[in-house]
Coordinates of C-alpha atoms (C1' of nucleotides) in Angstrom, one line a residue:
Chain A
M22 CA -13.6 34.6 -20.0
I23 CA -11.1 32.2 -21.6
A24 CA -12.5 29.2 -23.5
L25 CA -11.0 25.8 -22.8
P26 CA -10.6 23.5 -25.8
D27 CA -13.6 21.4 -26.8
T28 CA -11.9 18.0 -26.6
A29 CA -13.2 14.8 -25.1
S30 CA -11.4 15.0 -21.8
P31 CA -12.6 15.9 -18.3
L32 CA -12.7 19.6 -17.4
Y33 CA -10.1 19.3 -14.7
E34 CA -7.6 17.9 -17.3
K35 CA -8.3 20.8 -19.6
V36 CA -7.6 23.2 -16.7
K37 CA -4.3 21.3 -16.0
D38 CA -3.3 21.5 -19.7
Y39 CA -4.2 25.2 -19.7
I40 CA -2.0 25.8 -16.7
L41 CA 0.9 23.7 -17.9
T42 CA 0.9 25.4 -21.3
N43 CA 1.1 28.8 -19.7
I44 CA 4.0 27.7 -17.6
G45 CA 5.7 25.9 -20.5
T46 CA 5.5 28.9 -22.9
G47 CA 6.8 31.2 -20.1
K48 CA 3.7 33.3 -20.3
W49 CA 3.7 33.0 -16.5
S50 CA 7.1 33.9 -15.3
K51 CA 9.0 31.6 -12.9
D52 CA 8.6 33.7 -9.8
R53 CA 5.2 35.2 -10.4
K54 CA 2.2 34.1 -8.3
L55 CA -0.3 32.1 -10.2
P56 CA -4.0 33.3 -10.3
S57 CA -5.9 32.2 -7.2
E58 CA -8.5 29.5 -7.3
N59 CA -11.3 32.1 -7.4
E60 CA -9.6 34.0 -10.2
F61 CA -9.5 30.8 -12.2
V62 CA -13.2 30.4 -11.5
A63 CA -13.8 33.8 -12.9
T64 CA -11.6 33.6 -16.0
L65 CA -12.3 30.0 -16.9
G66 CA -15.9 29.8 -15.8
V67 CA -15.6 26.5 -13.9
S68 CA -16.3 25.7 -10.3
R69 CA -13.6 26.1 -7.7
M70 CA -13.5 22.4 -6.9
T71 CA -12.6 21.7 -10.4
V72 CA -9.8 24.3 -10.4
H73 CA -8.8 22.9 -7.0
R74 CA -8.5 19.4 -8.3
A75 CA -6.4 20.5 -11.3
L76 CA -4.1 22.5 -9.0
R77 CA -3.8 19.8 -6.4
E78 CA -2.8 17.2 -9.0
L79 CA -0.2 19.5 -10.6
T80 CA 1.1 20.1 -7.1
S81 CA 1.5 16.5 -6.3
A82 CA 3.1 16.0 -9.7
G83 CA 5.7 18.5 -8.7
F84 CA 4.9 21.3 -11.0
L85 CA 3.5 23.7 -8.5
I86 CA 4.0 24.7 -4.9
R87 CA 1.1 25.9 -2.9
L88 CA 1.0 27.7 0.5
Q89 CA -2.2 27.9 2.3
G90 CA -3.1 31.6 2.8
V91 CA -0.5 32.8 0.4
G92 CA -0.9 31.4 -3.1
T93 CA 0.2 29.1 -5.8
F94 CA 3.7 29.3 -7.4
I95 CA 5.7 27.5 -10.1
A96 CA 8.0 24.9 -8.5
P97 CA 11.7 25.4 -9.1
P98 CA 13.4 22.7 -11.2
R99 CA 13.8 19.7 -8.9
P100 CA 17.1 19.1 -7.3
Q101 CA 18.7 16.3 -9.3
S102 CA 18.9 13.0 -7.6
T103 CA 19.9 9.8 -9.3
L104 CA 18.3 6.6 -8.3
I105 CA 19.3 3.0 -7.8
E106 CA 16.8 0.3 -8.1
I107 CA 17.0 -2.8 -6.0
N108 CA 15.1 -5.8 -7.1
N109 CA 14.1 -9.2 -6.0
I110 CA 17.4 -11.2 -5.9
A111 CA 15.7 -14.5 -6.8
A112 CA 14.1 -13.0 -9.8
E113 CA 17.4 -11.3 -10.8
I114 CA 19.3 -14.5 -10.6
V115 CA 16.8 -16.3 -12.7
A116 CA 16.7 -13.4 -15.2
R117 CA 20.4 -13.8 -15.7
G118 CA 19.7 -17.4 -16.7
N119 CA 21.2 -18.9 -13.6
R120 CA 19.8 -21.2 -11.0
H121 CA 18.6 -19.8 -7.7
R122 CA 18.4 -21.8 -4.5
S123 CA 18.0 -20.7 -0.9
E124 CA 18.8 -22.3 2.4
V125 CA 16.9 -21.5 5.6
I126 CA 19.3 -21.1 8.5
V127 CA 16.9 -19.8 11.1
L128 CA 13.1 -19.2 11.2
E129 CA 11.8 -18.4 14.6
K130 CA 9.9 -16.0 16.8
I131 CA 11.9 -14.0 19.2
M132 CA 11.8 -11.1 21.7
P133 CA 13.6 -8.2 20.0
T134 CA 16.5 -6.5 21.7
K135 CA 16.0 -3.0 22.9
E136 CA 17.7 -1.6 19.9
L137 CA 15.6 -3.7 17.5
A138 CA 12.4 -2.8 19.3
L139 CA 13.4 0.8 18.9
S140 CA 13.9 0.3 15.1
F141 CA 10.4 -1.2 14.9
E142 CA 9.1 1.9 16.8
F143 CA 7.4 -0.5 19.2
T144 CA 5.8 1.1 22.2
K145 CA 5.2 -2.2 24.1
R146 CA 7.2 -5.4 24.1
T147 CA 6.1 -7.7 21.3
S148 CA 7.9 -10.6 19.8
V149 CA 8.9 -10.5 16.1
Y150 CA 9.8 -13.1 13.5
H151 CA 13.4 -13.6 12.7
S152 CA 14.7 -15.4 9.6
V153 CA 18.1 -16.0 8.2
V154 CA 18.4 -17.3 4.7
V155 CA 21.3 -17.8 2.3
N156 CA 20.7 -17.2 -1.4
F157 CA 22.7 -19.2 -3.9
E158 CA 23.4 -18.5 -7.5
N159 CA 24.4 -21.7 -9.2
D160 CA 25.3 -23.2 -5.8
L161 CA 27.6 -20.3 -5.0
P162 CA 26.3 -18.2 -2.0
V163 CA 25.8 -14.6 -3.0
Q164 CA 23.6 -13.1 -0.3
L165 CA 22.9 -13.6 3.3
E166 CA 19.6 -12.1 4.4
E167 CA 18.6 -11.6 7.9
R168 CA 15.0 -10.4 8.4
F169 CA 12.9 -9.3 11.2
V170 CA 9.2 -9.2 10.5
N171 CA 6.3 -7.5 12.3
P172 CA 3.8 -10.3 13.2
S173 CA 0.9 -7.9 13.5
L174 CA 1.1 -7.4 9.7
I175 CA 2.4 -10.8 8.6
P176 CA 1.0 -13.2 11.2
D177 CA 2.0 -16.5 9.6
Y178 CA 5.5 -15.7 8.4
D179 CA 7.1 -18.6 10.3
K180 CA 4.7 -21.1 8.6
Q181 CA 6.3 -20.6 5.2
D182 CA 8.9 -22.7 3.4
F183 CA 11.4 -20.1 2.3
S184 CA 13.5 -22.6 0.5
K185 CA 10.7 -22.6 -2.0
T186 CA 9.2 -19.1 -1.9
A187 CA 11.6 -16.2 -1.7
T188 CA 11.0 -14.2 1.5
Y189 CA 10.9 -11.1 -0.7
D190 CA 8.1 -12.5 -2.9
Y191 CA 6.2 -13.6 0.1
L192 CA 6.4 -10.3 1.9
M193 CA 5.6 -8.2 -1.2
Q194 CA 2.5 -10.3 -1.8
K195 CA 1.3 -10.1 1.8
T196 CA 1.4 -6.5 2.6
P197 CA 1.6 -3.2 0.7
V198 CA 4.8 -1.2 1.1
T199 CA 4.2 2.5 1.6
E200 CA 7.8 3.5 2.4
V201 CA 11.3 2.1 2.2
E202 CA 14.5 3.1 3.9
H203 CA 17.8 2.0 2.7
I204 CA 21.4 2.3 3.9
I205 CA 24.2 0.8 1.9
S206 CA 27.6 0.4 3.3
A207 CA 30.7 -1.7 2.8
I208 CA 32.0 -3.9 5.6
P209 CA 34.4 -6.7 6.2
A210 CA 32.9 -10.1 6.8
D211 CA 32.7 -11.3 10.4
A212 CA 33.2 -15.0 11.3
E213 CA 29.5 -16.0 10.9
T214 CA 28.9 -14.1 7.7
A215 CA 32.1 -15.5 6.3
R216 CA 31.0 -19.1 7.1
H217 CA 27.6 -18.7 5.5
L218 CA 28.9 -17.0 2.4
A219 CA 32.0 -19.2 2.1
V220 CA 34.5 -16.4 2.0
D221 CA 37.5 -15.4 4.2
V222 CA 36.9 -13.5 7.3
G223 CA 37.5 -9.8 6.6
S224 CA 36.7 -9.9 2.9
C225 CA 34.7 -7.1 1.4
C226 CA 30.9 -7.3 1.6
L227 CA 28.1 -5.0 0.6
L228 CA 25.7 -4.4 3.4
L229 CA 22.2 -3.3 2.6
H230 CA 20.1 -2.2 5.5
R231 CA 16.4 -2.0 4.7
R232 CA 13.3 -1.0 6.6
T233 CA 9.8 -1.1 5.1
W234 CA 6.6 0.5 6.3
T235 CA 3.0 -0.2 5.8
G236 CA 1.3 3.0 6.6
A237 CA 2.7 4.1 9.9
I238 CA 3.8 0.6 11.0
V239 CA 7.3 -0.7 10.4
A240 CA 6.7 -4.0 8.6
T241 CA 10.2 -5.4 8.1
I242 CA 13.7 -4.8 9.0
S243 CA 16.3 -6.5 6.8
K244 CA 20.1 -6.8 6.8
L245 CA 21.2 -8.1 3.4
T246 CA 24.9 -9.0 3.0
Y247 CA 26.3 -9.5 -0.5
V248 CA 29.7 -10.9 -1.3
G249 CA 31.5 -8.0 -2.8
S250 CA 33.4 -10.0 -5.4
R251 CA 30.4 -12.0 -6.5
Y252 CA 27.6 -9.4 -6.6
S253 CA 26.8 -5.8 -7.4
L254 CA 23.7 -3.8 -7.3
G255 CA 22.9 -2.2 -10.7
S256 CA 20.4 0.0 -12.3
R257 CA 19.6 2.1 -15.3
Y258 CA 17.2 4.9 -14.7
S259 CA 15.6 7.7 -16.7
P260 CA 14.9 10.7 -14.5
S261 CA 12.4 12.1 -17.0
K262 CA 10.2 9.1 -17.1
S263 CA 7.9 8.6 -14.1
P264 CA 8.3 5.2 -12.5
Chain B
M23 CA -20.8 2.2 11.9
I24 CA -17.0 2.0 12.2
A25 CA -15.3 4.9 14.0
L26 CA -12.2 6.3 12.4
P27 CA -9.4 7.3 14.7
D28 CA -9.6 10.7 16.3
T29 CA -6.3 12.0 15.1
A30 CA -5.4 15.4 13.6
S31 CA -5.5 14.4 10.0
P32 CA -8.0 15.0 7.2
L33 CA -10.9 12.6 7.0
Y34 CA -9.9 11.3 3.5
E35 CA -6.4 10.4 4.9
K36 CA -8.1 8.4 7.7
V37 CA -10.2 6.6 5.2
K38 CA -7.0 5.8 3.2
D39 CA -5.3 4.5 6.3
Y40 CA -8.4 2.4 7.2
I41 CA -8.4 0.8 3.7
L42 CA -4.6 0.2 3.7
T43 CA -4.7 -1.4 7.1
N44 CA -7.5 -3.7 6.0
I45 CA -5.5 -4.7 3.0
G46 CA -2.3 -4.9 5.0
T47 CA -3.7 -7.2 7.7
G48 CA -5.3 -9.4 5.0
K49 CA -8.8 -8.7 6.4
W50 CA -9.8 -8.0 2.8
S51 CA -8.5 -10.9 0.8
K52 CA -6.5 -10.2 -2.4
D53 CA -9.2 -11.1 -4.9
R54 CA -12.3 -9.9 -3.2
K55 CA -14.2 -6.8 -4.3
L56 CA -13.8 -3.9 -1.9
P57 CA -16.9 -2.3 -0.6
S58 CA -18.5 0.2 -3.0
E59 CA -18.3 3.9 -2.3
N60 CA -21.9 3.9 -1.0
E61 CA -21.1 1.0 1.3
F62 CA -18.2 3.0 2.7
V63 CA -20.6 5.9 3.1
A64 CA -22.8 3.7 5.2
T65 CA -20.2 2.0 7.3
L66 CA -17.9 4.9 7.9
G67 CA -20.5 7.7 8.0
V68 CA -18.6 10.1 5.7
S69 CA -19.8 11.5 2.4
R70 CA -19.2 9.8 -0.9
M71 CA -16.9 12.5 -2.2
T72 CA -14.6 11.9 0.7
V73 CA -14.6 8.2 0.1
H74 CA -14.1 8.8 -3.6
R75 CA -11.0 11.0 -3.0
A76 CA -9.5 8.4 -0.7
L77 CA -10.1 5.6 -3.3
R78 CA -8.9 7.8 -6.2
E79 CA -5.6 8.6 -4.4
L80 CA -5.0 5.0 -3.5
T81 CA -5.7 4.0 -7.1
S82 CA -3.3 6.5 -8.5
A83 CA -0.7 5.3 -6.0
G84 CA -1.1 1.9 -7.4
F85 CA -2.8 0.1 -4.5
L86 CA -6.2 -0.3 -6.0
I87 CA -7.7 -0.9 -9.4
R88 CA -11.1 0.6 -10.2
L89 CA -13.5 -0.3 -13.0
Q90 CA -16.3 2.0 -13.7
G91 CA -19.6 0.1 -13.3
V92 CA -17.9 -2.9 -11.7
G93 CA -16.1 -2.0 -8.5
T94 CA -12.8 -1.6 -6.7
F95 CA -10.2 -4.3 -6.3
I96 CA -6.9 -4.7 -4.7
A97 CA -4.1 -4.3 -7.2
P98 CA -1.8 -7.2 -7.8
P99 CA 1.6 -6.7 -6.1
R100 CA 3.7 -4.5 -8.3
P101 CA 6.9 -5.8 -9.6
Q102 CA 8.3 -4.0 -6.7
S103 CA 11.6 -2.2 -7.1
T104 CA 12.9 -0.2 -4.2
L105 CA 14.9 2.8 -5.0
I106 CA 18.1 4.4 -3.6
E107 CA 18.7 8.0 -4.1
I108 CA 22.2 9.3 -4.7
N109 CA 22.7 12.9 -4.1
N110 CA 25.4 15.4 -4.5
I111 CA 28.1 14.5 -2.0
A112 CA 29.1 18.1 -1.3
A113 CA 25.5 19.1 -0.6
E114 CA 25.0 16.1 1.6
I115 CA 28.0 16.9 3.7
V116 CA 26.9 20.5 4.1
A117 CA 23.4 19.3 4.9
R118 CA 24.8 17.2 7.8
G119 CA 26.3 20.4 9.1
N120 CA 29.8 19.4 8.3
R121 CA 32.5 21.2 6.3
H122 CA 33.1 20.0 2.8
R123 CA 36.4 20.5 0.9
S124 CA 37.8 18.9 -2.2
E125 CA 41.3 18.4 -3.5
V126 CA 42.0 18.1 -7.3
I127 CA 44.5 15.4 -7.9
V128 CA 44.3 15.3 -11.7
L129 CA 42.6 17.4 -14.4
E130 CA 43.6 16.6 -17.9
K131 CA 42.6 15.7 -21.4
I132 CA 43.6 12.2 -22.4
M133 CA 43.1 9.6 -25.1
P134 CA 40.9 6.9 -23.7
T135 CA 41.9 3.3 -23.5
K136 CA 40.1 0.9 -25.8
E137 CA 37.9 -0.2 -23.0
L138 CA 37.0 3.3 -22.0
A139 CA 36.2 4.3 -25.6
L140 CA 33.9 1.3 -25.7
S141 CA 32.1 2.5 -22.5
F142 CA 31.7 5.9 -24.1
E143 CA 30.2 4.1 -27.2
F144 CA 32.7 6.1 -29.3
T145 CA 32.9 5.2 -33.0
K146 CA 36.0 7.2 -33.7
R147 CA 39.0 8.0 -31.5
T148 CA 38.3 11.2 -29.5
S149 CA 40.1 12.5 -26.4
V150 CA 38.2 12.9 -23.2
Y151 CA 38.6 14.8 -20.0
H152 CA 39.8 13.0 -17.0
S153 CA 39.6 14.3 -13.4
V154 CA 40.5 12.8 -10.0
V155 CA 39.2 14.6 -7.0
V156 CA 39.2 13.7 -3.3
N157 CA 36.2 14.9 -1.2
F158 CA 36.7 15.6 2.5
E159 CA 34.2 15.8 5.3
N160 CA 35.8 17.8 8.1
D161 CA 39.2 17.1 6.7
L162 CA 38.6 13.4 6.6
P163 CA 38.7 12.0 3.1
V164 CA 35.4 10.2 2.4
Q165 CA 35.2 9.9 -1.4
L166 CA 37.6 9.5 -4.3
E167 CA 36.0 10.4 -7.5
E168 CA 37.5 9.6 -10.9
R169 CA 35.5 11.1 -13.8
F170 CA 35.7 10.8 -17.6
V171 CA 33.8 13.5 -19.4
N172 CA 32.7 13.7 -23.0
P173 CA 34.1 17.0 -24.4
S174 CA 31.5 17.2 -27.1
L175 CA 28.9 17.9 -24.4
I176 CA 31.0 19.7 -21.8
P177 CA 33.8 21.5 -23.8
D178 CA 35.3 23.6 -21.0
Y179 CA 35.4 21.0 -18.3
D180 CA 39.1 21.4 -17.7
K181 CA 38.8 25.2 -17.3
Q182 CA 37.0 24.8 -14.0
D183 CA 38.3 25.0 -10.5
F184 CA 36.9 21.9 -8.8
S185 CA 38.3 22.8 -5.5
K186 CA 35.6 25.4 -5.4
T187 CA 32.7 24.0 -7.5
A188 CA 31.7 20.4 -7.0
T189 CA 32.1 18.4 -10.2
Y190 CA 28.6 17.1 -9.7
D191 CA 27.1 20.6 -9.4
Y192 CA 29.0 21.8 -12.5
L193 CA 27.9 18.8 -14.6
M194 CA 24.3 18.9 -13.5
Q195 CA 24.1 22.5 -14.3
K196 CA 25.8 22.2 -17.7
T197 CA 23.9 19.4 -19.3
P198 CA 20.6 17.7 -18.6
V199 CA 20.8 14.0 -17.6
T200 CA 18.3 11.9 -19.4
E201 CA 19.5 8.5 -18.2
V202 CA 21.8 7.2 -15.4
E203 CA 23.4 3.8 -15.0
H204 CA 24.7 2.7 -11.7
I205 CA 26.6 -0.3 -10.4
I206 CA 27.5 -0.6 -6.8
S207 CA 30.0 -3.1 -5.4
A208 CA 32.3 -3.6 -2.5
I209 CA 36.0 -3.9 -3.1
P210 CA 39.2 -3.8 -1.1
A211 CA 41.2 -0.6 -1.5
D212 CA 44.2 -0.8 -3.8
A213 CA 47.4 1.0 -3.0
E214 CA 46.6 4.3 -4.7
T215 CA 43.0 4.4 -3.4
A216 CA 44.3 3.7 0.1
R217 CA 46.8 6.5 -0.2
H218 CA 44.2 9.1 -1.3
L219 CA 41.6 8.0 1.2
A220 CA 44.0 7.5 4.0
V221 CA 43.1 4.0 4.8
D222 CA 44.9 0.6 4.9
V223 CA 45.4 -1.3 1.7
G224 CA 42.7 -3.9 1.5
S225 CA 40.1 -2.2 3.7
C226 CA 36.5 -2.2 2.5
C227 CA 35.4 0.4 0.1
L228 CA 32.1 1.1 -1.6
L229 CA 32.6 1.4 -5.3
L230 CA 29.9 3.2 -7.3
H231 CA 30.2 3.1 -11.0
R232 CA 28.1 5.6 -12.9
R233 CA 27.4 6.5 -16.5
T234 CA 25.2 9.4 -17.5
W235 CA 23.6 10.0 -20.8
T236 CA 22.3 13.2 -22.5
G237 CA 20.0 11.9 -25.1
A238 CA 21.8 9.1 -26.9
I239 CA 25.3 10.4 -26.0
V240 CA 27.3 9.1 -23.0
A241 CA 28.1 12.3 -21.1
T242 CA 30.1 11.1 -18.1
I243 CA 31.6 8.0 -16.7
S244 CA 32.5 8.1 -13.0
K245 CA 34.1 5.8 -10.5
L246 CA 33.2 6.9 -7.0
T247 CA 35.0 5.2 -4.2
Y248 CA 33.7 5.6 -0.6
V249 CA 35.5 4.6 2.5
G250 CA 33.3 1.8 3.9
S251 CA 33.7 2.7 7.5
R252 CA 33.1 6.4 7.0
Y253 CA 30.3 6.6 4.5
S254 CA 27.0 5.0 3.5
L255 CA 24.5 5.6 0.9
G256 CA 21.1 6.1 2.3
S257 CA 17.6 6.9 1.3
R258 CA 14.0 6.9 2.3
Y259 CA 11.5 6.5 -0.4
S260 CA 7.7 6.4 -0.7
P261 CA 6.6 4.3 -3.7
S262 CA 3.1 5.8 -3.4
K263 CA 4.2 9.5 -3.6
S264 CA 5.0 10.7 -7.1
P265 CA 8.5 12.3 -7.3
Chain C
dA6 C1' 10.1 50.4 18.2
dG7 C1' 7.5 46.5 19.1
dC8 C1' 3.5 44.0 20.3
dT9 C1' -1.4 42.8 19.7
dG10 C1' -5.6 41.9 17.7
dA11 C1' -8.8 42.5 13.9
dC12 C1' -9.3 41.5 9.3
dA13 C1' -8.7 39.7 4.7
dA14 C1' -7.1 36.4 1.4
dA15 C1' -6.0 32.0 0.0
dA16 C1' -5.8 27.2 0.1
dG17 C1' -7.8 23.0 2.5
dT18 C1' -11.6 20.1 3.8
dA19 C1' -16.2 18.2 3.9
dT20 C1' -20.9 17.7 2.3
dA21 C1' -25.0 17.4 -0.6
dT22 C1' -26.6 17.0 -5.0
dA23 C1' -26.9 16.0 -9.8
dC24 C1' -25.8 13.9 -13.8
dA25 C1' -22.7 11.0 -16.9
dT26 C1' -20.9 6.7 -18.1
dG27 C1' -20.0 2.0 -17.9
dT28 C1' -21.3 -3.0 -16.5
dA29 C1' -24.2 -6.8 -15.2
dC30 C1' -28.3 -9.1 -15.5
dG31 C1' -33.0 -10.2 -15.9
dT32 C1' -36.9 -9.9 -18.9
dA33 C1' -39.6 -8.8 -22.9
dT34 C1' -39.9 -9.0 -27.7
dA35 C1' -38.8 -10.1 -32.7
Chain D
dT12 C1' -33.3 -18.6 -29.6
dA13 C1' -31.2 -14.3 -29.9
dT14 C1' -31.4 -9.6 -29.6
dA15 C1' -33.0 -5.4 -27.4
dC16 C1' -34.3 -2.9 -23.5
dG17 C1' -34.9 -1.6 -18.8
dT18 C1' -33.1 -1.5 -14.3
dA19 C1' -29.9 -1.6 -10.7
dC20 C1' -25.6 -0.4 -9.3
dA21 C1' -20.9 0.9 -9.8
dT22 C1' -17.5 4.6 -10.6
dG23 C1' -16.5 9.4 -12.8
dT24 C1' -17.3 14.2 -13.2
dA25 C1' -19.0 18.8 -12.0
dT26 C1' -21.1 22.2 -9.2
dA27 C1' -22.7 24.9 -5.2
dT28 C1' -21.9 25.8 -0.6
dA29 C1' -20.1 26.0 4.0
dC30 C1' -16.7 25.9 7.1
dT31 C1' -11.6 25.6 8.7
dT32 C1' -6.8 26.7 8.8
dT33 C1' -2.9 29.2 7.6
dT34 C1' -0.7 33.2 6.4
dG35 C1' 0.0 38.1 5.7
dT36 C1' -1.2 42.9 6.6
dC37 C1' -2.2 46.8 9.0
dA38 C1' -4.1 49.8 12.3
dG39 C1' -3.8 51.0 16.9
dC40 C1' -2.0 50.7 21.3
dT41 C1' 1.9 50.4 24.8

DNA sequence: AGCTGACAAAAGTATATACATGTACGTATA
DNA sequence: TATACGTACATGTATATACTTTTGTCAGCT
C-alpha cells in the first residue's frame, strides 16, 4: 500500500499528482499500460470512483488515453498545432487607440437559400436573420460583415441597433458558443464588396468564414471580408499555457 | 418532472445539454441563480451525483460559476477569442488523400538585413539560414514558404534534404516551440511569387507571417504564401474542451 | 483455417449515502 | 447593540455498490 502525501488537497488531486509524477519521472514507461482502476484501489487504498475521477480528468487534460475494456495508456506527445486568435474587431480597433464606427446596410428576416439552410443543418424551412454591417476604423472601412443568425437561439436579433452595439458583442452575450468553425481564404473583391469597402474591384481581400454552434444547434454563420491592404489578423500564442 | 430526451448519450450529458439550452435560449436570465443540485434532482429525476457531474463539467468549461454554500450562476461572457489552428501543410495534404511534393529553391546561410536582424531580436551580427521551398498538392503549387532559421538553435538546418522531410516536421522535431506569433494578410502576388506559384501577377494570395520562439530566443521567421484560389486555412474548435 | 459463442477484464455510468465545508440569516445572549 | 450560536441550505468530497458497454481472449465447433 502506497501512502499519498498528507497535504491539504482533495484525494483525487493527490491521485492525479501521484500518476503525473510517475509519468514525469519515467517510472512508467511511455508504452506500458498503466495500472487498472481496481489496481489503484488496491495499491492506494482509495475508492474506485476517486481513482476514476483522477484518471478521467487526466484524460480530458490530454495526458492519458483510455480504452474501455482495454486499459489506460500514456498519451503520445500532442501533434503540434499553432493557433491564431480572432478577436472582436470593434474591441481591437479601440485597443489600437482608434475610433470604431459601424454602418448597418441590411437587417432583415429572410428565408434561407437551400445552400444556407444546409449550412444551418435545418431539417425544416425556417427563416433566419440576415445582417450586413460595415466596420470603420477612423472612417476608413476595414471589414464587411455579413451574418446569418438562427432565430431560435437569438429571437430578437433584428431589434438591435448595431450601429451602437457590435454584432459580435451582442451575440457573445446572448448565447454561449460551444464550437467554432473557421475558414480563411484570400479572394478578389466583387463589385458590391468593393463598393462597401471603398476599394477597386478585384483588389485582395481576406475572407473569413465562420460558423458557431450552441450545443448541437448552428447559432450563426458569418462571412467577414477584410481589406487586405488595411487589415491583418494577428496573434501571439503560447502552446504550453492553457487558454 | 421534466423529461430529458431519449437519445443514446449518458445522462450527465443530457443534463448538460438541458442546462446549456436553457442558458442559450435565455430562459434562465443572465444574473439569476440556477436551480440548486437538489432542485435538479427533483425536477429531472436523476441523482445528485449525476447533476453534480454535469454542473462541475460545465463549470470547468467556463459556462458556470459555483460558490460553495451560495449557489450556481451563469458565467459572464468570456472575452471570447476564437482560434484557428494551423497545421503542417504536408500532413494536411496527405490527410486529404492527395500527393505532397516539395521543391527546394534556395537553401543557404546569409547575413540578415537590418530589418530581419531586428525581427530576430539579435544584438550582434550573426548569419542565419535561409530557405525557400515550394509545396505542391498533386503537382499544383499551393504554398511558397520562405524561412529564416536561427543557427544557434538549429545548427545543421542546411544539411537537410527538404524535398524529403518537410521543413515544419524537421523544425518541430528539433526544438520545442514555446511561443508563436502569426500575422495573416491578403496581398497580390508579386512577379517572383507568381512565377513560383504559377499564377498571374496580382492575383490574390494569403500571406502568413510566423515567428516562433524557443524560450526567449526567436527560433524561426517564416513567410508562407498560399494561392488564394487553391488553399484556405480552416479549423473547428471547441472552446469548452481542453486541448 | 475460420467462425462462433462464452467468458473475463476494464472502463463507463448511475445511484444512494455520508460527511465536510462554506454562506446566509435569524435568534439568543453578553 | 453587538457578538455568538444554531439552523438551513448550498456545493464539495469520498465511498460502496450495481449495472452496462466495450474489447480481447480462447476454447470448441464446422
